[in-house]
Structure formats: structure tokens, C-alpha cells
Amino acid sequence: MKRSVIVFGPKGSGKTHHAEQLRQHFGMKCIVDNWDGSRPFPSYDCLVLTNNAHPQIAARGNYYVLNKALLKAAGVETP
């Protein structure tokens, strides 16, 4: 089991469009789209897409802003 990965981006930024590519890159089993914090958080094996930037959400798992997640998936190291 792997800790879930959270990807943040504003509405319309391409999270859903790139979800499958990111799921495969991070080795997750499922995708949770439009997670807003009101539903239980899937702690393991899910790519969690959100447009909610609340700090408590970032503290729940591996957290990436969409553009950094896409660069990571493309093999580009970022600071």
C-alpha cells in the first residue's frame, strides 16, 4: 500500500484531463476527483484531485500542485 497522493489545481486547470497519466506515474490504484474534504479521505492507493487549498488537506498526504505533479510525471526534477 502507498499513501495517497493529493494534486491541487484551480477549477479548469487540467486535473481531470491528466488524472490517468498521474495515477499511473504515482502508482495509485484509484482516482478520487473533486475531493473537497467533506467526504472521508482515502489514506492509501488513491490519486486525490482537489481545488481546495486548505492547509489541513495538504497535511493529509503527499501533496503536489498540478504543474509540479506533471513535471514530476515527465521526469523533470523541480526544487
Tab-separated table of C-alpha atoms in Angstrom:
chain	number	residue	atom	x	y	z
A	1	MET	CA	0.000	0.000	0.000
A	2	LYS	CA	1.141	3.521	-0.805
A	3	ARG	CA	-0.004	6.730	0.841
A	4	SER	CA	-2.478	8.579	-1.332
A	5	VAL	CA	-1.245	11.474	-3.456
A	6	ILE	CA	-3.128	14.778	-3.462
A	7	VAL	CA	-2.965	17.004	-6.546
A	8	PHE	CA	-4.228	20.567	-6.207
A	9	GLY	CA	-5.187	22.883	-9.028
A	10	PRO	CA	-7.846	25.511	-9.615
A	11	LYS	CA	-11.043	24.562	-11.409
A	12	GLY	CA	-10.382	24.069	-15.121
A	13	SER	CA	-6.615	23.623	-14.715
A	14	GLY	CA	-6.497	20.114	-16.212
A	15	LYS	CA	-6.514	17.853	-13.139
A	16	THR	CA	-9.140	15.515	-14.552
A	17	HIS	CA	-7.625	15.642	-18.043
A	18	HIS	CA	-4.247	14.434	-16.711
A	19	ALA	CA	-5.620	12.148	-13.973
A	20	GLU	CA	-4.857	8.802	-15.620
A	21	GLN	CA	-1.301	9.830	-16.529
A	22	LEU	CA	-0.696	10.961	-12.928
A	23	ARG	CA	-2.348	7.855	-11.454
A	24	GLN	CA	-0.007	5.638	-13.433
A	25	HIS	CA	3.078	7.709	-12.616
A	26	PHE	CA	2.444	7.675	-8.865
A	27	GLY	CA	1.395	4.004	-8.900
A	28	MET	CA	-2.057	4.591	-7.443
A	29	LYS	CA	-4.967	2.165	-7.842
A	30	CYS	CA	-7.844	4.665	-7.986
A	31	ILE	CA	-8.701	8.286	-8.736
A	32	VAL	CA	-10.882	10.445	-6.499
A	33	ASP	CA	-11.913	13.540	-8.466
A	34	ASN	CA	-13.271	16.780	-6.988
A	35	TRP	CA	-12.429	15.840	-3.398
A	36	ASP	CA	-13.462	18.772	-1.196
A	37	GLY	CA	-12.772	17.492	2.304
A	38	SER	CA	-16.400	16.696	3.114
A	39	ARG	CA	-16.021	13.011	2.181
A	40	PRO	CA	-13.684	10.633	4.020
A	41	PHE	CA	-10.099	10.888	2.848
A	42	PRO	CA	-8.766	7.728	1.160
A	43	SER	CA	-5.463	7.309	3.007
A	44	TYR	CA	-3.932	4.759	0.649
A	45	ASP	CA	-3.583	3.950	-3.047
A	46	CYS	CA	-5.610	6.854	-4.481
A	47	LEU	CA	-4.801	9.879	-6.579
A	48	VAL	CA	-6.930	12.584	-4.969
A	49	LEU	CA	-7.736	15.629	-7.117
A	50	THR	CA	-8.890	18.815	-5.409
A	51	ASN	CA	-9.268	22.548	-5.924
A	52	ASN	CA	-9.403	23.124	-2.163
A	53	ALA	CA	-6.089	24.600	-0.990
A	54	HIS	CA	-6.858	24.418	2.741
A	55	PRO	CA	-3.664	23.619	4.725
A	56	GLN	CA	-5.341	20.688	6.526
A	57	ILE	CA	-5.819	18.999	3.162
A	58	ALA	CA	-2.150	19.421	2.283
A	59	ALA	CA	-1.205	17.786	5.587
A	60	ARG	CA	-3.126	14.573	4.785
A	61	GLY	CA	-0.720	13.035	2.322
A	62	ASN	CA	1.798	13.563	-0.444
A	63	TYR	CA	0.726	16.935	-1.834
A	64	TYR	CA	1.541	18.423	-5.235
A	65	VAL	CA	0.388	21.480	-7.122
A	66	LEU	CA	-0.735	20.295	-10.573
A	67	ASN	CA	2.127	21.814	-12.569
A	68	LYS	CA	4.760	20.239	-10.276
A	69	ALA	CA	2.981	16.864	-10.423
A	70	LEU	CA	3.012	16.991	-14.233
A	71	LEU	CA	6.709	17.898	-14.292
A	72	LYS	CA	7.461	15.023	-11.902
A	73	ALA	CA	5.490	12.624	-14.123
A	74	ALA	CA	7.545	13.834	-17.103
A	75	GLY	CA	10.780	13.116	-15.237
A	76	VAL	CA	11.703	16.755	-14.623
A	77	GLU	CA	13.126	17.405	-11.160
A	78	THR	CA	11.926	20.615	-9.510
A	79	PRO	CA	13.165	22.334	-6.362
